[in-house]
mmCIF file with all atom_site columns, C-alpha atoms and ligand atoms in Angstrom:
data_model
loop_
_atom_site.group_PDB
_atom_site.id
_atom_site.type_symbol
_atom_site.label_atom_id
_atom_site.label_alt_id
_atom_site.label_comp_id
_atom_site.label_asym_id
_atom_site.label_entity_id
_atom_site.label_seq_id
_atom_site.pdbx_PDB_ins_code
_atom_site.Cartn_x
_atom_site.Cartn_y
_atom_site.Cartn_z
_atom_site.occupancy
_atom_site.B_iso_or_equiv
_atom_site.pdbx_formal_charge
_atom_site.auth_seq_id
_atom_site.auth_comp_id
_atom_site.auth_asym_id
_atom_site.auth_atom_id
_atom_site.pdbx_PDB_model_num
ATOM   1   C CA  . MET A 1 1   ? 18.014 0.292   -42.104 1.00 56.00 ? 1   MET A CA  1
ATOM   2   C CA  . ALA A 1 2   ? 17.345 0.551   -38.391 1.00 60.00 ? 2   ALA A CA  1
ATOM   3   C CA  . ARG A 1 3   ? 15.695 3.744   -37.241 1.00 93.00 ? 3   ARG A CA  1
ATOM   4   C CA  . TYR A 1 4   ? 14.946 2.795   -33.695 1.00 97.00 ? 4   TYR A CA  1
ATOM   5   C CA  . LYS A 1 5   ? 17.184 1.024   -31.254 1.00 98.00 ? 5   LYS A CA  1
ATOM   6   C CA  . VAL A 1 6   ? 15.412 -1.207  -28.757 1.00 98.00 ? 6   VAL A CA  1
ATOM   7   C CA  . GLY A 1 7   ? 17.136 -2.508  -25.640 1.00 98.00 ? 7   GLY A CA  1
ATOM   8   C CA  . TYR A 1 8   ? 15.614 -5.721  -24.385 1.00 99.00 ? 8   TYR A CA  1
ATOM   9   C CA  . ILE A 1 9   ? 15.856 -6.977  -20.843 1.00 99.00 ? 9   ILE A CA  1
ATOM   10  C CA  . VAL A 1 10  ? 15.227 -10.646 -20.135 1.00 98.00 ? 10  VAL A CA  1
ATOM   11  C CA  . GLY A 1 11  ? 13.923 -10.901 -16.594 1.00 98.00 ? 11  GLY A CA  1
ATOM   12  C CA  . SER A 1 12  ? 15.214 -14.450 -16.118 1.00 98.00 ? 12  SER A CA  1
ATOM   13  C CA  . LEU A 1 13  ? 18.828 -15.303 -15.290 1.00 98.00 ? 13  LEU A CA  1
ATOM   14  C CA  . ALA A 1 14  ? 18.357 -18.990 -16.147 1.00 98.00 ? 14  ALA A CA  1
ATOM   15  C CA  . THR A 1 15  ? 20.408 -20.413 -19.001 1.00 97.00 ? 15  THR A CA  1
ATOM   16  C CA  . ALA A 1 16  ? 17.427 -22.320 -20.410 1.00 97.00 ? 16  ALA A CA  1
ATOM   17  C CA  . SER A 1 17  ? 15.028 -19.397 -19.931 1.00 98.00 ? 17  SER A CA  1
ATOM   18  C CA  . ILE A 1 18  ? 11.820 -19.653 -21.933 1.00 98.00 ? 18  ILE A CA  1
ATOM   19  C CA  . ASN A 1 19  ? 11.634 -15.869 -21.847 1.00 98.00 ? 19  ASN A CA  1
ATOM   20  C CA  . ARG A 1 20  ? 15.021 -15.657 -23.511 1.00 98.00 ? 20  ARG A CA  1
ATOM   21  C CA  . MET A 1 21  ? 13.580 -17.933 -26.219 1.00 98.00 ? 21  MET A CA  1
ATOM   22  C CA  . LEU A 1 22  ? 10.613 -15.608 -26.478 1.00 98.00 ? 22  LEU A CA  1
ATOM   23  C CA  . SER A 1 23  ? 12.915 -12.596 -26.853 1.00 98.00 ? 23  SER A CA  1
ATOM   24  C CA  . LYS A 1 24  ? 14.645 -14.347 -29.742 1.00 98.00 ? 24  LYS A CA  1
ATOM   25  C CA  . ALA A 1 25  ? 11.316 -14.929 -31.468 1.00 98.00 ? 25  ALA A CA  1
ATOM   26  C CA  . LEU A 1 26  ? 10.242 -11.324 -30.932 1.00 98.00 ? 26  LEU A CA  1
ATOM   27  C CA  . ILE A 1 27  ? 13.416 -10.017 -32.516 1.00 98.00 ? 27  ILE A CA  1
ATOM   28  C CA  . ARG A 1 28  ? 12.848 -12.201 -35.575 1.00 98.00 ? 28  ARG A CA  1
ATOM   29  C CA  . LEU A 1 29  ? 9.263  -11.044 -35.951 1.00 98.00 ? 29  LEU A CA  1
ATOM   30  C CA  . ALA A 1 30  ? 9.891  -7.339  -35.391 1.00 98.00 ? 30  ALA A CA  1
ATOM   31  C CA  . PRO A 1 31  ? 9.638  -4.712  -38.144 1.00 98.00 ? 31  PRO A CA  1
ATOM   32  C CA  . PRO A 1 32  ? 12.968 -4.282  -39.960 1.00 97.00 ? 32  PRO A CA  1
ATOM   33  C CA  . ASP A 1 33  ? 13.533 -0.741  -38.759 1.00 96.00 ? 33  ASP A CA  1
ATOM   34  C CA  . LEU A 1 34  ? 13.885 -1.895  -35.162 1.00 98.00 ? 34  LEU A CA  1
ATOM   35  C CA  . GLU A 1 35  ? 17.385 -2.861  -34.079 1.00 98.00 ? 35  GLU A CA  1
ATOM   36  C CA  . PHE A 1 36  ? 17.839 -4.869  -30.891 1.00 98.00 ? 36  PHE A CA  1
ATOM   37  C CA  . VAL A 1 37  ? 20.529 -4.953  -28.266 1.00 98.00 ? 37  VAL A CA  1
ATOM   38  C CA  . GLU A 1 38  ? 20.340 -6.925  -25.048 1.00 98.00 ? 38  GLU A CA  1
ATOM   39  C CA  . ILE A 1 39  ? 20.701 -4.994  -21.823 1.00 98.00 ? 39  ILE A CA  1
ATOM   40  C CA  . PRO A 1 40  ? 22.244 -7.556  -19.470 1.00 98.00 ? 40  PRO A CA  1
ATOM   41  C CA  . ILE A 1 41  ? 21.303 -7.573  -15.791 1.00 98.00 ? 41  ILE A CA  1
ATOM   42  C CA  . LYS A 1 42  ? 22.897 -10.691 -14.358 1.00 98.00 ? 42  LYS A CA  1
ATOM   43  C CA  . ASP A 1 43  ? 26.169 -9.218  -13.088 1.00 97.00 ? 43  ASP A CA  1
ATOM   44  C CA  . LEU A 1 44  ? 24.665 -6.328  -11.173 1.00 98.00 ? 44  LEU A CA  1
ATOM   45  C CA  . PRO A 1 45  ? 25.351 -6.332  -7.456  1.00 98.00 ? 45  PRO A CA  1
ATOM   46  C CA  . LEU A 1 46  ? 22.365 -5.917  -5.170  1.00 98.00 ? 46  LEU A CA  1
ATOM   47  C CA  . TYR A 1 47  ? 21.396 -2.265  -5.207  1.00 98.00 ? 47  TYR A CA  1
ATOM   48  C CA  . SER A 1 48  ? 21.739 -0.015  -2.174  1.00 98.00 ? 48  SER A CA  1
ATOM   49  C CA  . TYR A 1 49  ? 21.671 3.763   -2.100  1.00 98.00 ? 49  TYR A CA  1
ATOM   50  C CA  . ASP A 1 50  ? 25.119 3.560   -0.508  1.00 98.00 ? 50  ASP A CA  1
ATOM   51  C CA  . TYR A 1 51  ? 26.302 3.328   -4.129  1.00 98.00 ? 51  TYR A CA  1
ATOM   52  C CA  . ASP A 1 52  ? 24.542 6.487   -5.256  1.00 98.00 ? 52  ASP A CA  1
ATOM   53  C CA  . ASP A 1 53  ? 27.584 8.751   -4.912  1.00 96.00 ? 53  ASP A CA  1
ATOM   54  C CA  . ASP A 1 54  ? 29.828 6.388   -6.839  1.00 96.00 ? 54  ASP A CA  1
ATOM   55  C CA  . PHE A 1 55  ? 28.118 3.773   -9.001  1.00 97.00 ? 55  PHE A CA  1
ATOM   56  C CA  . PRO A 1 56  ? 30.168 0.608   -9.705  1.00 98.00 ? 56  PRO A CA  1
ATOM   57  C CA  . ALA A 1 57  ? 31.027 -0.207  -13.323 1.00 98.00 ? 57  ALA A CA  1
ATOM   58  C CA  . GLU A 1 58  ? 28.077 -2.625  -13.665 1.00 98.00 ? 58  GLU A CA  1
ATOM   59  C CA  . GLY A 1 59  ? 25.594 0.023   -12.550 1.00 98.00 ? 59  GLY A CA  1
ATOM   60  C CA  . ARG A 1 60  ? 27.072 2.651   -14.859 1.00 98.00 ? 60  ARG A CA  1
ATOM   61  C CA  . ALA A 1 61  ? 27.066 0.181   -17.753 1.00 98.00 ? 61  ALA A CA  1
ATOM   62  C CA  . LEU A 1 62  ? 23.374 -0.469  -17.199 1.00 98.00 ? 62  LEU A CA  1
ATOM   63  C CA  . LYS A 1 63  ? 22.518 3.214   -17.215 1.00 98.00 ? 63  LYS A CA  1
ATOM   64  C CA  . ASP A 1 64  ? 24.689 3.844   -20.280 1.00 98.00 ? 64  ASP A CA  1
ATOM   65  C CA  . ALA A 1 65  ? 23.015 0.961   -22.102 1.00 98.00 ? 65  ALA A CA  1
ATOM   66  C CA  . ILE A 1 66  ? 19.540 2.339   -21.420 1.00 98.00 ? 66  ILE A CA  1
ATOM   67  C CA  . ALA A 1 67  ? 20.622 5.841   -22.427 1.00 98.00 ? 67  ALA A CA  1
ATOM   68  C CA  . ALA A 1 68  ? 21.877 4.449   -25.739 1.00 98.00 ? 68  ALA A CA  1
ATOM   69  C CA  . VAL A 1 69  ? 18.517 2.997   -26.814 1.00 98.00 ? 69  VAL A CA  1
ATOM   70  C CA  . ASP A 1 70  ? 15.255 4.581   -27.926 1.00 98.00 ? 70  ASP A CA  1
ATOM   71  C CA  . ALA A 1 71  ? 13.020 2.123   -26.103 1.00 98.00 ? 71  ALA A CA  1
ATOM   72  C CA  . VAL A 1 72  ? 13.097 -0.801  -23.690 1.00 98.00 ? 72  VAL A CA  1
ATOM   73  C CA  . LEU A 1 73  ? 11.329 -4.138  -24.097 1.00 99.00 ? 73  LEU A CA  1
ATOM   74  C CA  . PHE A 1 74  ? 10.884 -6.222  -20.939 1.00 99.00 ? 74  PHE A CA  1
ATOM   75  C CA  . VAL A 1 75  ? 10.543 -9.964  -21.517 1.00 99.00 ? 75  VAL A CA  1
ATOM   76  C CA  . THR A 1 76  ? 9.989  -11.458 -18.132 1.00 98.00 ? 76  THR A CA  1
ATOM   77  C CA  . PRO A 1 77  ? 8.835  -14.544 -16.297 1.00 98.00 ? 77  PRO A CA  1
ATOM   78  C CA  . GLU A 1 78  ? 6.558  -14.483 -13.297 1.00 98.00 ? 78  GLU A CA  1
ATOM   79  C CA  . TYR A 1 79  ? 8.176  -15.633 -10.081 1.00 98.00 ? 79  TYR A CA  1
ATOM   80  C CA  . ASN A 1 80  ? 5.871  -16.062 -7.118  1.00 97.00 ? 80  ASN A CA  1
ATOM   81  C CA  . ARG A 1 81  ? 3.246  -13.803 -8.694  1.00 97.00 ? 81  ARG A CA  1
ATOM   82  C CA  . SER A 1 82  ? 5.682  -10.953 -9.259  1.00 98.00 ? 82  SER A CA  1
ATOM   83  C CA  . ILE A 1 83  ? 8.765  -10.101 -11.282 1.00 98.00 ? 83  ILE A CA  1
ATOM   84  C CA  . PRO A 1 84  ? 12.054 -11.904 -10.536 1.00 98.00 ? 84  PRO A CA  1
ATOM   85  C CA  . GLY A 1 85  ? 14.268 -10.246 -7.955  1.00 98.00 ? 85  GLY A CA  1
ATOM   86  C CA  . GLY A 1 86  ? 17.072 -9.804  -10.493 1.00 98.00 ? 86  GLY A CA  1
ATOM   87  C CA  . LEU A 1 87  ? 14.840 -7.699  -12.712 1.00 98.00 ? 87  LEU A CA  1
ATOM   88  C CA  . LYS A 1 88  ? 13.604 -5.552  -9.862  1.00 98.00 ? 88  LYS A CA  1
ATOM   89  C CA  . ASN A 1 89  ? 17.198 -5.064  -8.757  1.00 99.00 ? 89  ASN A CA  1
ATOM   90  C CA  . ALA A 1 90  ? 18.137 -3.873  -12.258 1.00 99.00 ? 90  ALA A CA  1
ATOM   91  C CA  . ILE A 1 91  ? 15.226 -1.435  -12.349 1.00 99.00 ? 91  ILE A CA  1
ATOM   92  C CA  . ASP A 1 92  ? 16.222 -0.060  -8.964  1.00 98.00 ? 92  ASP A CA  1
ATOM   93  C CA  . TRP A 1 93  ? 19.770 0.505   -10.228 1.00 98.00 ? 93  TRP A CA  1
ATOM   94  C CA  . ALA A 1 94  ? 18.617 2.220   -13.396 1.00 98.00 ? 94  ALA A CA  1
ATOM   95  C CA  . SER A 1 95  ? 16.178 4.467   -11.556 1.00 98.00 ? 95  SER A CA  1
ATOM   96  C CA  . ARG A 1 96  ? 18.881 6.001   -9.383  1.00 98.00 ? 96  ARG A CA  1
ATOM   97  C CA  . PRO A 1 97  ? 20.608 8.134   -8.250  1.00 97.00 ? 97  PRO A CA  1
ATOM   98  C CA  . TRP A 1 98  ? 17.706 10.486  -7.592  1.00 96.00 ? 98  TRP A CA  1
ATOM   99  C CA  . GLY A 1 99  ? 17.469 12.978  -10.441 1.00 95.00 ? 99  GLY A CA  1
ATOM   100 C CA  . ASP A 1 100 ? 19.040 10.584  -12.930 1.00 96.00 ? 100 ASP A CA  1
ATOM   101 C CA  . ASN A 1 101 ? 16.283 8.072   -13.597 1.00 98.00 ? 101 ASN A CA  1
ATOM   102 C CA  . SER A 1 102 ? 17.162 6.206   -16.793 1.00 98.00 ? 102 SER A CA  1
ATOM   103 C CA  . PHE A 1 103 ? 13.562 5.209   -17.533 1.00 98.00 ? 103 PHE A CA  1
ATOM   104 C CA  . SER A 1 104 ? 12.007 8.656   -17.493 1.00 97.00 ? 104 SER A CA  1
ATOM   105 C CA  . GLY A 1 105 ? 10.377 9.309   -20.854 1.00 96.00 ? 105 GLY A CA  1
ATOM   106 C CA  . LYS A 1 106 ? 11.691 6.032   -22.301 1.00 97.00 ? 106 LYS A CA  1
ATOM   107 C CA  . PRO A 1 107 ? 9.074  4.112   -24.311 1.00 98.00 ? 107 PRO A CA  1
ATOM   108 C CA  . SER A 1 108 ? 8.620  0.600   -22.917 1.00 98.00 ? 108 SER A CA  1
ATOM   109 C CA  . ALA A 1 109 ? 6.662  -2.595  -23.472 1.00 98.00 ? 109 ALA A CA  1
ATOM   110 C CA  . VAL A 1 110 ? 6.106  -5.652  -21.333 1.00 98.00 ? 110 VAL A CA  1
ATOM   111 C CA  . ILE A 1 111 ? 5.649  -9.268  -22.369 1.00 98.00 ? 111 ILE A CA  1
ATOM   112 C CA  . GLY A 1 112 ? 6.288  -12.631 -20.773 1.00 98.00 ? 112 GLY A CA  1
ATOM   113 C CA  . ALA A 1 113 ? 5.867  -16.368 -21.007 1.00 98.00 ? 113 ALA A CA  1
ATOM   114 C CA  . SER A 1 114 ? 5.133  -19.060 -18.478 1.00 98.00 ? 114 SER A CA  1
ATOM   115 C CA  . PRO A 1 115 ? 3.908  -22.637 -18.733 1.00 98.00 ? 115 PRO A CA  1
ATOM   116 C CA  . GLY A 1 116 ? 0.922  -21.678 -16.573 1.00 94.00 ? 116 GLY A CA  1
ATOM   117 C CA  . ALA A 1 117 ? -2.474 -20.556 -17.836 1.00 93.00 ? 117 ALA A CA  1
ATOM   118 C CA  . ILE A 1 118 ? -2.155 -16.872 -16.936 1.00 94.00 ? 118 ILE A CA  1
ATOM   119 C CA  . GLY A 1 119 ? 1.120  -16.410 -18.800 1.00 93.00 ? 119 GLY A CA  1
ATOM   120 C CA  . THR A 1 120 ? 2.828  -13.942 -16.406 1.00 98.00 ? 120 THR A CA  1
ATOM   121 C CA  . ALA A 1 121 ? -0.226 -11.653 -16.117 1.00 98.00 ? 121 ALA A CA  1
ATOM   122 C CA  . VAL A 1 122 ? 0.317  -10.928 -12.437 1.00 98.00 ? 122 VAL A CA  1
ATOM   123 C CA  . ALA A 1 123 ? 4.031  -10.222 -12.856 1.00 98.00 ? 123 ALA A CA  1
ATOM   124 C CA  . GLN A 1 124 ? 3.255  -7.870  -15.724 1.00 98.00 ? 124 GLN A CA  1
ATOM   125 C CA  . GLN A 1 125 ? 0.802  -5.892  -13.625 1.00 98.00 ? 125 GLN A CA  1
ATOM   126 C CA  . SER A 1 126 ? 3.467  -5.563  -10.968 1.00 98.00 ? 126 SER A CA  1
ATOM   127 C CA  . LEU A 1 127 ? 6.039  -4.445  -13.547 1.00 98.00 ? 127 LEU A CA  1
ATOM   128 C CA  . ARG A 1 128 ? 3.616  -1.930  -15.018 1.00 98.00 ? 128 ARG A CA  1
ATOM   129 C CA  . SER A 1 129 ? 3.186  -0.382  -11.630 1.00 98.00 ? 129 SER A CA  1
ATOM   130 C CA  . VAL A 1 130 ? 6.970  -0.083  -11.205 1.00 98.00 ? 130 VAL A CA  1
ATOM   131 C CA  . LEU A 1 131 ? 7.398  1.424   -14.668 1.00 98.00 ? 131 LEU A CA  1
ATOM   132 C CA  . GLY A 1 132 ? 4.616  3.882   -13.970 1.00 98.00 ? 132 GLY A CA  1
ATOM   133 C CA  . TYR A 1 133 ? 6.467  5.115   -10.919 1.00 98.00 ? 133 TYR A CA  1
ATOM   134 C CA  . CYS A 1 134 ? 9.642  5.329   -13.004 1.00 98.00 ? 134 CYS A CA  1
ATOM   135 C CA  . ASN A 1 135 ? 7.812  7.582   -15.496 1.00 97.00 ? 135 ASN A CA  1
ATOM   136 C CA  . ALA A 1 136 ? 8.372  5.209   -18.412 1.00 98.00 ? 136 ALA A CA  1
ATOM   137 C CA  . PRO A 1 137 ? 5.633  5.583   -21.046 1.00 98.00 ? 137 PRO A CA  1
ATOM   138 C CA  . GLN A 1 138 ? 4.371  2.030   -21.561 1.00 98.00 ? 138 GLN A CA  1
ATOM   139 C CA  . MET A 1 139 ? 2.433  0.417   -24.369 1.00 98.00 ? 139 MET A CA  1
ATOM   140 C CA  . ASN A 1 140 ? -0.941 -0.456  -22.860 1.00 97.00 ? 140 ASN A CA  1
ATOM   141 C CA  . HIS A 1 141 ? -2.282 -2.498  -25.714 1.00 98.00 ? 141 HIS A CA  1
ATOM   142 C CA  . PRO A 1 142 ? -1.942 -5.205  -26.871 1.00 98.00 ? 142 PRO A CA  1
ATOM   143 C CA  . GLU A 1 143 ? -1.194 -7.085  -23.678 1.00 98.00 ? 143 GLU A CA  1
ATOM   144 C CA  . ALA A 1 144 ? 0.731  -10.296 -24.240 1.00 98.00 ? 144 ALA A CA  1
ATOM   145 C CA  . TYR A 1 145 ? 0.455  -13.232 -21.875 1.00 98.00 ? 145 TYR A CA  1
ATOM   146 C CA  . ILE A 1 146 ? 2.194  -16.130 -23.556 1.00 98.00 ? 146 ILE A CA  1
ATOM   147 C CA  . ARG A 1 147 ? 1.466  -19.657 -22.398 1.00 98.00 ? 147 ARG A CA  1
ATOM   148 C CA  . PHE A 1 148 ? 4.609  -21.584 -23.204 1.00 98.00 ? 148 PHE A CA  1
ATOM   149 C CA  . ARG A 1 149 ? 4.785  -25.247 -24.102 1.00 97.00 ? 149 ARG A CA  1
ATOM   150 C CA  . PRO A 1 150 ? 7.857  -27.151 -25.218 1.00 97.00 ? 150 PRO A CA  1
ATOM   151 C CA  . GLY A 1 151 ? 8.300  -26.787 -28.968 1.00 98.00 ? 151 GLY A CA  1
ATOM   152 C CA  . LEU A 1 152 ? 6.397  -23.505 -29.242 1.00 98.00 ? 152 LEU A CA  1
ATOM   153 C CA  . ILE A 1 153 ? 9.647  -21.728 -30.118 1.00 98.00 ? 153 ILE A CA  1
ATOM   154 C CA  . THR A 1 154 ? 12.551 -23.476 -31.809 1.00 98.00 ? 154 THR A CA  1
ATOM   155 C CA  . ASP A 1 155 ? 16.183 -22.972 -30.785 1.00 95.00 ? 155 ASP A CA  1
ATOM   156 C CA  . ALA A 1 156 ? 16.558 -20.664 -33.771 1.00 96.00 ? 156 ALA A CA  1
ATOM   157 C CA  . GLY A 1 157 ? 13.671 -18.495 -32.520 1.00 97.00 ? 157 GLY A CA  1
ATOM   158 C CA  . ASP A 1 158 ? 10.988 -19.624 -34.940 1.00 98.00 ? 158 ASP A CA  1
ATOM   159 C CA  . VAL A 1 159 ? 7.442  -19.808 -33.585 1.00 98.00 ? 159 VAL A CA  1
ATOM   160 C CA  . THR A 1 160 ? 5.798  -23.096 -34.543 1.00 98.00 ? 160 THR A CA  1
ATOM   161 C CA  . ASP A 1 161 ? 2.188  -22.051 -33.930 1.00 98.00 ? 161 ASP A CA  1
ATOM   162 C CA  . ALA A 1 162 ? 0.779  -19.790 -36.646 1.00 98.00 ? 162 ALA A CA  1
ATOM   163 C CA  . GLY A 1 163 ? -1.659 -17.945 -34.389 1.00 98.00 ? 163 GLY A CA  1
ATOM   164 C CA  . THR A 1 164 ? 1.001  -17.180 -31.801 1.00 98.00 ? 164 THR A CA  1
ATOM   165 C CA  . GLU A 1 165 ? 3.415  -16.072 -34.500 1.00 98.00 ? 165 GLU A CA  1
ATOM   166 C CA  . ARG A 1 166 ? 0.806  -13.707 -35.943 1.00 98.00 ? 166 ARG A CA  1
ATOM   167 C CA  . PHE A 1 167 ? 0.060  -12.290 -32.531 1.00 98.00 ? 167 PHE A CA  1
ATOM   168 C CA  . LEU A 1 168 ? 3.727  -11.738 -31.632 1.00 98.00 ? 168 LEU A CA  1
ATOM   169 C CA  . ARG A 1 169 ? 4.357  -10.050 -34.980 1.00 98.00 ? 169 ARG A CA  1
ATOM   170 C CA  . HIS A 1 170 ? 1.393  -7.771  -34.336 1.00 98.00 ? 170 HIS A CA  1
ATOM   171 C CA  . PHE A 1 171 ? 2.692  -7.028  -30.835 1.00 98.00 ? 171 PHE A CA  1
ATOM   172 C CA  . MET A 1 172 ? 6.029  -5.888  -32.253 1.00 98.00 ? 172 MET A CA  1
ATOM   173 C CA  . GLU A 1 173 ? 4.391  -3.820  -34.989 1.00 98.00 ? 173 GLU A CA  1
ATOM   174 C CA  . GLU A 1 174 ? 2.298  -2.093  -32.348 1.00 98.00 ? 174 GLU A CA  1
ATOM   175 C CA  . PHE A 1 175 ? 5.395  -1.522  -30.226 1.00 98.00 ? 175 PHE A CA  1
ATOM   176 C CA  . ARG A 1 176 ? 7.079  0.135   -33.161 1.00 98.00 ? 176 ARG A CA  1
ATOM   177 C CA  . GLU A 1 177 ? 4.090  2.447   -33.627 1.00 98.00 ? 177 GLU A CA  1
ATOM   178 C CA  . PHE A 1 178 ? 4.102  3.220   -29.931 1.00 98.00 ? 178 PHE A CA  1
ATOM   179 C CA  . ILE A 1 179 ? 7.814  4.116   -30.002 1.00 98.00 ? 179 ILE A CA  1
ATOM   180 C CA  . VAL A 1 180 ? 7.222  6.454   -32.931 1.00 96.00 ? 180 VAL A CA  1
ATOM   181 C CA  . ARG A 1 181 ? 4.315  8.129   -31.138 1.00 96.00 ? 181 ARG A CA  1
ATOM   182 C CA  . VAL A 1 182 ? 6.244  8.639   -27.912 1.00 96.00 ? 182 VAL A CA  1
ATOM   183 C CA  . LEU A 1 183 ? 9.376  9.904   -29.634 1.00 95.00 ? 183 LEU A CA  1
ATOM   184 C CA  . THR A 1 184 ? 7.287  12.303  -31.686 1.00 92.00 ? 184 THR A CA  1
ATOM   185 C CA  . ALA A 1 185 ? 5.842  13.799  -28.530 1.00 88.00 ? 185 ALA A CA  1
ATOM   186 C CA  . LEU A 1 186 ? 9.027  13.478  -26.486 1.00 79.00 ? 186 LEU A CA  1
ATOM   187 C CA  . PRO A 1 187 ? 11.981 13.774  -28.893 1.00 75.00 ? 187 PRO A CA  1
ATOM   188 C CA  . ARG A 1 188 ? 15.103 11.934  -27.772 1.00 69.00 ? 188 ARG A CA  1
ATOM   189 C CA  . HIS A 1 189 ? 17.051 15.066  -26.857 1.00 58.00 ? 189 HIS A CA  1
ATOM   190 C CA  . ALA A 1 190 ? 14.163 16.473  -24.830 1.00 58.00 ? 190 ALA A CA  1
ATOM   191 C CA  . MET A 1 191 ? 13.670 13.505  -22.528 1.00 57.00 ? 191 MET A CA  1
ATOM   192 C CA  . ALA A 1 192 ? 13.718 14.724  -18.984 1.00 51.00 ? 192 ALA A CA  1
ATOM   193 C CA  . SER A 1 193 ? 14.824 12.611  -16.084 1.00 55.00 ? 193 SER A CA  1
ATOM   194 C CA  . ARG A 1 194 ? 13.954 12.942  -12.468 1.00 51.00 ? 194 ARG A CA  1
HETATM 195 C C1  . FNR B 2 .   ? 8.069  -19.988 -11.021 1.00 74.58 ? 1   FNR B C1  1
HETATM 196 N N1  . FNR B 2 .   ? 7.086  -20.232 -11.966 1.00 74.58 ? 1   FNR B N1  1
HETATM 197 C C2  . FNR B 2 .   ? 5.915  -19.494 -11.922 1.00 74.58 ? 1   FNR B C2  1
HETATM 198 N N2  . FNR B 2 .   ? 5.029  -19.506 -12.975 1.00 74.58 ? 1   FNR B N2  1
HETATM 199 C C3  . FNR B 2 .   ? 3.925  -18.726 -12.938 1.00 74.58 ? 1   FNR B C3  1
HETATM 200 O O1  . FNR B 2 .   ? 3.171  -18.721 -13.902 1.00 74.58 ? 1   FNR B O1  1
HETATM 201 N N3  . FNR B 2 .   ? 3.655  -17.956 -11.853 1.00 74.58 ? 1   FNR B N3  1
HETATM 202 C C4  . FNR B 2 .   ? 4.486  -17.894 -10.767 1.00 74.58 ? 1   FNR B C4  1
HETATM 203 O O2  . FNR B 2 .   ? 4.207  -17.163 -9.842  1.00 74.58 ? 1   FNR B O2  1
HETATM 204 C C5  . FNR B 2 .   ? 5.640  -18.705 -10.784 1.00 74.58 ? 1   FNR B C5  1
HETATM 205 N N4  . FNR B 2 .   ? 6.516  -18.688 -9.739  1.00 74.58 ? 1   FNR B N4  1
HETATM 206 C C6  . FNR B 2 .   ? 7.769  -19.215 -9.887  1.00 74.58 ? 1   FNR B C6  1
HETATM 207 C C7  . FNR B 2 .   ? 8.749  -18.955 -8.926  1.00 74.58 ? 1   FNR B C7  1
HETATM 208 C C8  . FNR B 2 .   ? 10.027 -19.393 -9.122  1.00 74.58 ? 1   FNR B C8  1
HETATM 209 C C9  . FNR B 2 .   ? 11.106 -19.039 -8.130  1.00 74.58 ? 1   FNR B C9  1
HETATM 210 C C10 . FNR B 2 .   ? 10.351 -20.166 -10.265 1.00 74.58 ? 1   FNR B C10 1
HETATM 211 C C11 . FNR B 2 .   ? 11.759 -20.639 -10.503 1.00 74.58 ? 1   FNR B C11 1
HETATM 212 C C12 . FNR B 2 .   ? 9.374  -20.465 -11.186 1.00 74.58 ? 1   FNR B C12 1
HETATM 213 C C13 . FNR B 2 .   ? 7.332  -21.130 -13.090 1.00 74.58 ? 1   FNR B C13 1
HETATM 214 C C14 . FNR B 2 .   ? 7.919  -20.356 -14.240 1.00 74.58 ? 1   FNR B C14 1
HETATM 215 O O3  . FNR B 2 .   ? 6.891  -19.808 -15.030 1.00 74.58 ? 1   FNR B O3  1
HETATM 216 C C15 . FNR B 2 .   ? 8.815  -21.231 -15.110 1.00 74.58 ? 1   FNR B C15 1
HETATM 217 O O4  . FNR B 2 .   ? 9.871  -21.745 -14.319 1.00 74.58 ? 1   FNR B O4  1
HETATM 218 C C16 . FNR B 2 .   ? 9.391  -20.494 -16.309 1.00 74.58 ? 1   FNR B C16 1
HETATM 219 O O5  . FNR B 2 .   ? 10.240 -21.378 -17.027 1.00 74.58 ? 1   FNR B O5  1
HETATM 220 C C17 . FNR B 2 .   ? 10.193 -19.282 -15.855 1.00 74.58 ? 1   FNR B C17 1
HETATM 221 O O6  . FNR B 2 .   ? 10.630 -18.534 -16.958 1.00 74.58 ? 1   FNR B O6  1
HETATM 222 P P1  . FNR B 2 .   ? 12.183 -18.551 -17.386 1.00 74.58 ? 1   FNR B P1  1
HETATM 223 O O7  . FNR B 2 .   ? 12.972 -18.254 -16.152 1.00 74.58 ? 1   FNR B O7  1
HETATM 224 O O8  . FNR B 2 .   ? 12.473 -19.964 -17.893 1.00 74.58 ? 1   FNR B O8  1
HETATM 225 O O9  . FNR B 2 .   ? 12.290 -17.520 -18.453 1.00 74.58 ? 1   FNR B O9  1
#
């Protein structure tokens, strides 16, 4: 009985992405009234404002996909202390053309995994800054910096560490509450774009 549709964007294009594994786990642990659909980013050309008058099919598909969901969940790695270029490219596409910013008023949350100790913290700060500019309301708390180790998440998306599982479940419950709060203040039909 899904009430809220969440589009998730995996910031990694790698086939063996640990962040894709994390997204699978998050979906399994989420409250039952959240329904998930992936918003793919890998086939987007590199953005230029030359496209603004006539978006290619991939750019239109991205914007349509974001318009069709109530909220967006970003599950991203950290590349060179920032977000991967492919993710930034997708955000640039979705934010344009000027006056038709797909993220405006759209509830969002950010999470990521890396094998390193800071678990994508720097990339997430960078992404939060981008989302702020794009006028996307973002869940501030809890923050989620996941230190990945092989075996933490099974191929089926089960989390093998009880503490991590509890935390990820809590993260998704909080995201649900955040979506409800934002959509109460900014009902779907009233979302403005700029
Ligand atoms: C990395 N990695 C990495 N890790 C990190 O914690 N901070 C960083 O700045 C970087 N930088 C970085 C740059 C590039 C180009 C690559 C390919 C990797 C390591 C990274 O966390 C690791 O490869 C993860 O597996 C990436 O997540 P996905 O792509 O598997 O989801």
